[in-house]
Coordinates of C-alpha atoms in Angstrom, one line a residue:
M1 CA 93.7 94.7 76.0
I2 CA 90.3 95.0 74.5
K3 CA 90.5 98.8 74.5
K4 CA 93.9 98.6 72.7
V5 CA 92.5 96.4 70.0
L6 CA 89.5 98.6 69.6
L7 CA 91.7 101.8 69.3
I8 CA 94.0 100.1 66.8
T9 CA 91.1 99.1 64.7
L10 CA 89.7 102.6 64.8
I11 CA 93.0 104.1 63.8
I12 CA 93.4 101.8 60.9
S13 CA 89.9 102.5 59.7
S14 CA 90.3 106.2 60.0
I15 CA 93.7 106.3 58.2
F16 CA 92.2 104.2 55.4
I17 CA 89.3 106.7 55.0
I18 CA 91.4 109.8 54.9
S19 CA 94.3 108.5 53.0
C20 CA 92.3 106.9 50.2
G21 CA 93.5 108.4 47.0
S22 CA 96.2 110.4 48.6
N23 CA 99.8 110.7 47.3
K24 CA 102.1 108.7 49.6
K25 CA 105.2 110.7 48.6
E26 CA 103.4 113.9 49.3
D27 CA 102.1 112.7 52.6
A28 CA 105.6 111.7 53.7
N29 CA 106.5 115.4 53.8
L30 CA 103.5 116.3 56.0
E31 CA 103.4 116.4 59.8
T32 CA 100.7 114.0 61.0
V33 CA 98.3 114.9 63.8
R34 CA 96.0 112.1 65.0
I35 CA 92.7 113.7 66.1
G36 CA 90.2 111.9 68.3
F37 CA 86.5 112.8 68.2
V38 CA 83.1 111.3 69.2
G39 CA 80.1 111.2 66.9
E40 CA 79.3 111.9 63.2
S41 CA 79.0 115.6 63.8
D42 CA 82.7 116.2 64.6
Y43 CA 83.7 114.1 61.6
Q44 CA 81.7 116.4 59.4
I45 CA 83.4 119.4 61.0
W46 CA 86.9 118.1 60.6
T47 CA 86.7 116.6 57.1
P48 CA 86.6 119.9 55.2
L49 CA 89.9 120.9 56.9
I50 CA 91.9 118.0 55.5
E51 CA 92.9 119.7 52.3
P52 CA 93.5 123.2 53.7
L53 CA 95.7 121.7 56.4
K54 CA 97.7 119.8 53.8
E55 CA 98.5 123.1 52.2
K56 CA 100.0 124.1 55.6
G57 CA 102.1 120.9 55.8
I58 CA 99.7 119.0 58.1
K59 CA 98.1 115.6 57.6
I60 CA 95.2 114.9 60.0
E61 CA 94.0 111.4 60.8
L62 CA 90.5 111.3 62.2
I63 CA 89.9 108.7 64.9
S64 CA 86.4 108.0 66.0
F65 CA 85.5 106.9 69.5
A66 CA 82.1 105.4 70.5
D67 CA 81.8 107.3 73.8
Y68 CA 83.3 110.0 76.0
I69 CA 85.3 107.7 78.3
I70 CA 88.3 106.7 76.2
P71 CA 89.5 109.8 74.2
N72 CA 91.2 111.5 77.1
Q73 CA 93.0 108.4 78.2
A74 CA 94.1 107.8 74.6
L75 CA 95.4 111.3 74.4
N76 CA 97.2 111.0 77.8
D77 CA 98.7 107.7 76.7
G78 CA 100.0 109.1 73.4
E79 CA 97.7 107.0 71.2
I80 CA 96.3 110.2 69.6
D81 CA 97.8 113.7 69.5
L82 CA 94.7 115.9 70.0
N83 CA 91.1 115.4 70.8
A84 CA 88.0 117.6 70.1
F85 CA 84.9 116.2 71.7
Q86 CA 84.4 117.7 75.2
H87 CA 83.7 120.9 77.0
H88 CA 85.8 122.5 79.8
A89 CA 83.7 121.1 82.6
F90 CA 84.2 117.5 81.3
L91 CA 88.0 118.0 80.8
N92 CA 88.5 119.6 84.2
N93 CA 86.7 116.7 85.8
E94 CA 88.7 114.1 84.0
V95 CA 92.0 115.8 84.8
Q96 CA 91.1 116.2 88.5
N97 CA 89.9 112.7 89.0
K98 CA 92.2 110.7 86.7
G99 CA 95.4 112.8 86.8
Y100 CA 95.7 113.2 83.0
K101 CA 98.5 115.6 81.8
I102 CA 96.3 117.2 79.2
E103 CA 94.9 120.7 78.7
A104 CA 92.8 122.9 76.4
I105 CA 94.6 124.9 73.7
A106 CA 91.5 126.4 71.9
D107 CA 87.8 126.8 72.1
T108 CA 85.6 125.4 69.3
Y109 CA 81.8 125.7 69.8
I110 CA 79.1 125.5 72.3
S111 CA 76.6 122.7 71.8
S112 CA 73.0 123.0 72.7
M113 CA 71.6 120.6 75.3
N114 CA 67.8 120.5 74.8
I115 CA 65.0 118.5 76.3
Y116 CA 63.3 116.1 73.8
S117 CA 60.4 113.7 74.0
K118 CA 58.3 111.3 72.0
N119 CA 55.5 111.2 74.5
I120 CA 54.7 114.9 75.4
T121 CA 54.9 118.2 73.5
N122 CA 55.6 120.5 76.5
V123 CA 57.6 120.2 79.7
N124 CA 54.4 121.3 81.5
Q125 CA 53.0 117.9 80.6
V126 CA 55.5 116.0 82.8
K127 CA 53.4 114.2 85.5
D128 CA 54.0 113.0 89.0
K129 CA 56.6 110.2 89.2
D130 CA 57.5 110.5 85.5
K131 CA 60.9 109.3 84.4
V132 CA 63.4 111.8 82.9
A133 CA 66.7 110.7 81.3
I134 CA 70.0 112.5 81.6
P135 CA 73.6 111.7 80.8
N136 CA 75.4 109.7 83.5
D137 CA 78.9 111.4 83.3
P138 CA 79.4 114.0 86.0
S139 CA 79.7 117.2 83.9
N140 CA 77.0 116.5 81.3
G141 CA 74.8 115.1 84.0
G142 CA 75.2 118.3 86.0
R143 CA 74.5 120.5 83.0
A144 CA 71.4 118.4 82.3
L145 CA 70.1 119.1 85.8
K146 CA 70.6 122.8 85.2
V147 CA 68.5 122.5 82.1
L148 CA 65.8 120.7 84.0
E149 CA 65.9 123.4 86.6
A150 CA 65.6 126.1 83.9
A151 CA 62.6 124.2 82.6
G152 CA 60.9 124.4 86.0
L153 CA 61.0 120.7 86.8
I154 CA 63.5 120.7 89.7
K155 CA 65.6 123.0 91.8
V156 CA 69.3 122.4 92.6
D157 CA 71.6 123.8 95.2
P158 CA 72.9 127.1 93.8
A159 CA 76.2 126.6 95.7
K160 CA 77.0 123.7 93.3
G161 CA 77.3 126.1 90.3
D162 CA 77.0 124.5 86.9
S163 CA 77.8 121.0 87.9
P164 CA 75.3 119.7 90.5
T165 CA 74.6 116.0 91.0
V166 CA 71.2 114.3 91.6
A167 CA 72.1 114.5 95.4
D168 CA 72.0 118.3 95.0
I169 CA 68.4 118.5 94.0
T170 CA 66.7 120.6 96.6
E171 CA 63.1 120.6 95.2
N172 CA 61.3 118.0 93.1
K173 CA 57.6 118.7 93.4
L174 CA 56.6 116.1 90.8
N175 CA 58.8 113.4 92.3
I176 CA 60.3 112.8 88.9
E177 CA 62.7 109.8 88.6
I178 CA 66.0 110.9 87.2
V179 CA 67.4 108.1 84.9
E180 CA 71.1 108.4 84.4
V181 CA 72.5 106.6 81.3
D182 CA 75.3 106.9 78.9
A183 CA 74.9 110.0 76.7
G184 CA 75.0 108.0 73.5
S185 CA 72.1 105.7 74.7
I186 CA 69.6 108.3 75.8
F187 CA 67.8 108.5 72.4
S188 CA 66.9 104.8 72.5
L189 CA 65.1 105.5 75.9
L190 CA 62.8 108.3 74.5
P191 CA 59.8 105.9 74.1
D192 CA 60.1 104.8 77.7
V193 CA 60.6 108.2 79.5
A194 CA 58.5 111.3 79.7
C195 CA 61.5 113.3 78.2
A196 CA 65.3 113.4 78.1
V197 CA 68.1 115.9 78.0
I198 CA 70.3 115.0 75.0
N199 CA 73.7 116.4 74.0
G200 CA 73.7 118.4 70.8
N201 CA 76.0 116.1 68.8
F202 CA 74.0 113.0 69.6
A203 CA 70.7 114.7 68.9
V204 CA 72.0 115.5 65.4
D205 CA 73.4 112.0 65.0
F206 CA 70.0 110.5 65.9
G207 CA 68.2 112.6 63.3
L208 CA 66.7 115.2 65.7
N209 CA 66.5 118.8 64.7
P210 CA 67.8 120.9 67.6
G211 CA 66.2 124.0 66.1
S212 CA 62.7 122.6 66.2
D213 CA 62.3 119.1 67.7
Y214 CA 62.8 120.1 71.4
I215 CA 60.2 120.6 74.0
F216 CA 62.5 122.9 76.0
K217 CA 65.4 124.8 74.4
D218 CA 68.8 125.2 76.1
D219 CA 70.0 128.7 76.7
P220 CA 73.6 129.7 77.4
S221 CA 72.4 132.2 80.0
I222 CA 71.6 129.2 82.2
Y223 CA 75.3 128.8 82.9
T224 CA 78.3 130.9 84.1
G225 CA 81.8 130.9 82.7
N226 CA 83.2 128.7 80.0
A227 CA 82.3 125.3 81.5
F228 CA 80.2 124.1 78.6
I229 CA 82.2 125.5 75.7
N230 CA 83.8 122.8 73.6
L231 CA 87.5 122.7 73.1
M232 CA 90.6 121.1 71.6
A233 CA 92.9 119.3 74.0
V234 CA 96.5 118.1 73.8
R235 CA 99.1 116.7 76.1
S236 CA 100.4 119.5 78.4
E237 CA 104.0 119.0 77.2
D238 CA 103.0 119.6 73.6
K239 CA 100.7 122.6 74.0
D240 CA 103.1 125.1 72.5
K241 CA 103.9 123.2 69.3
E242 CA 103.7 125.3 66.1
V243 CA 101.6 122.6 64.4
Y244 CA 98.8 123.2 66.8
K245 CA 98.8 127.0 66.2
K246 CA 98.4 126.3 62.5
L247 CA 95.6 123.8 63.1
I248 CA 93.7 126.2 65.4
E249 CA 94.0 129.0 62.9
T250 CA 92.5 126.8 60.2
Y251 CA 89.8 125.5 62.4
Q252 CA 88.7 128.9 63.6
S253 CA 87.9 130.1 60.2
K254 CA 84.9 130.6 57.8
I255 CA 85.4 127.0 56.7
V256 CA 84.2 125.5 60.0
E257 CA 81.8 128.4 60.7
D258 CA 79.9 127.6 57.5
V259 CA 79.8 123.9 58.4
L260 CA 78.4 124.7 61.8
I261 CA 75.7 127.0 60.4
N262 CA 74.7 124.9 57.4
N263 CA 75.0 121.3 58.6
F264 CA 73.7 121.4 62.2
K265 CA 70.5 123.3 62.3
G266 CA 71.6 125.6 65.1
A267 CA 72.9 122.8 67.3
Y268 CA 76.4 124.3 67.4
I269 CA 77.5 127.9 67.8
P270 CA 81.1 128.9 67.0
T271 CA 82.8 130.6 70.0
W272 CA 85.5 132.5 68.2
T273 CA 83.2 134.8 66.2
K274 CA 81.5 138.0 67.5

């Protein structure tokens, strides 16, 4: 019940923000798409698309969620029409474990996942039994472990691919303590840990510069496949709707490419350009 009330509040707030100053008669002729997202970054990405999509007969309502847990359930339950906040690995895990009837319809961007610190300036300065924070959800946590491996702090079982767990750590010479917390809370822990692996959107939201503030930079070559490419997802039964084709076409354009380049300091790289 609490979740329902929260979602309704978010929807009302989002509708007010986007509809403010709009023509109600004009909007009545538009097809509405309710889009769920997480973090200020995706709000900045979607907002410039409001007017171009109106010209194509589509009104978007942007609905903000506080964490990664609710948007897929809200989509599956019909409370939103589309979400754009996650990568393929996260979506696949959610579908497998929760049985959601949702799927990807387009790729958007890949988000950097760097290591940051307020206490050291190089990963080589991590000491014996230091604490290192990573996200606690399975896919982002697995990716964070791959970043720590690339940084030389641990080794993980290669058979686990891009999504190992803490139990799959095969070498930890410094006996570092892995602290698993909600992705949105990691920044607040920076004073209390040696370093932390932080998702690109939260890094930007917290005022970090992914192009310069890291102590170890993420690299797409660490991974295989499309596991960590972000996407748009809809209910499986709706995947072929014409409205989504128009929406994808508008998103995968210079409008969003310019926003990614100019607003986010290299944190997000568009995946539809060559």
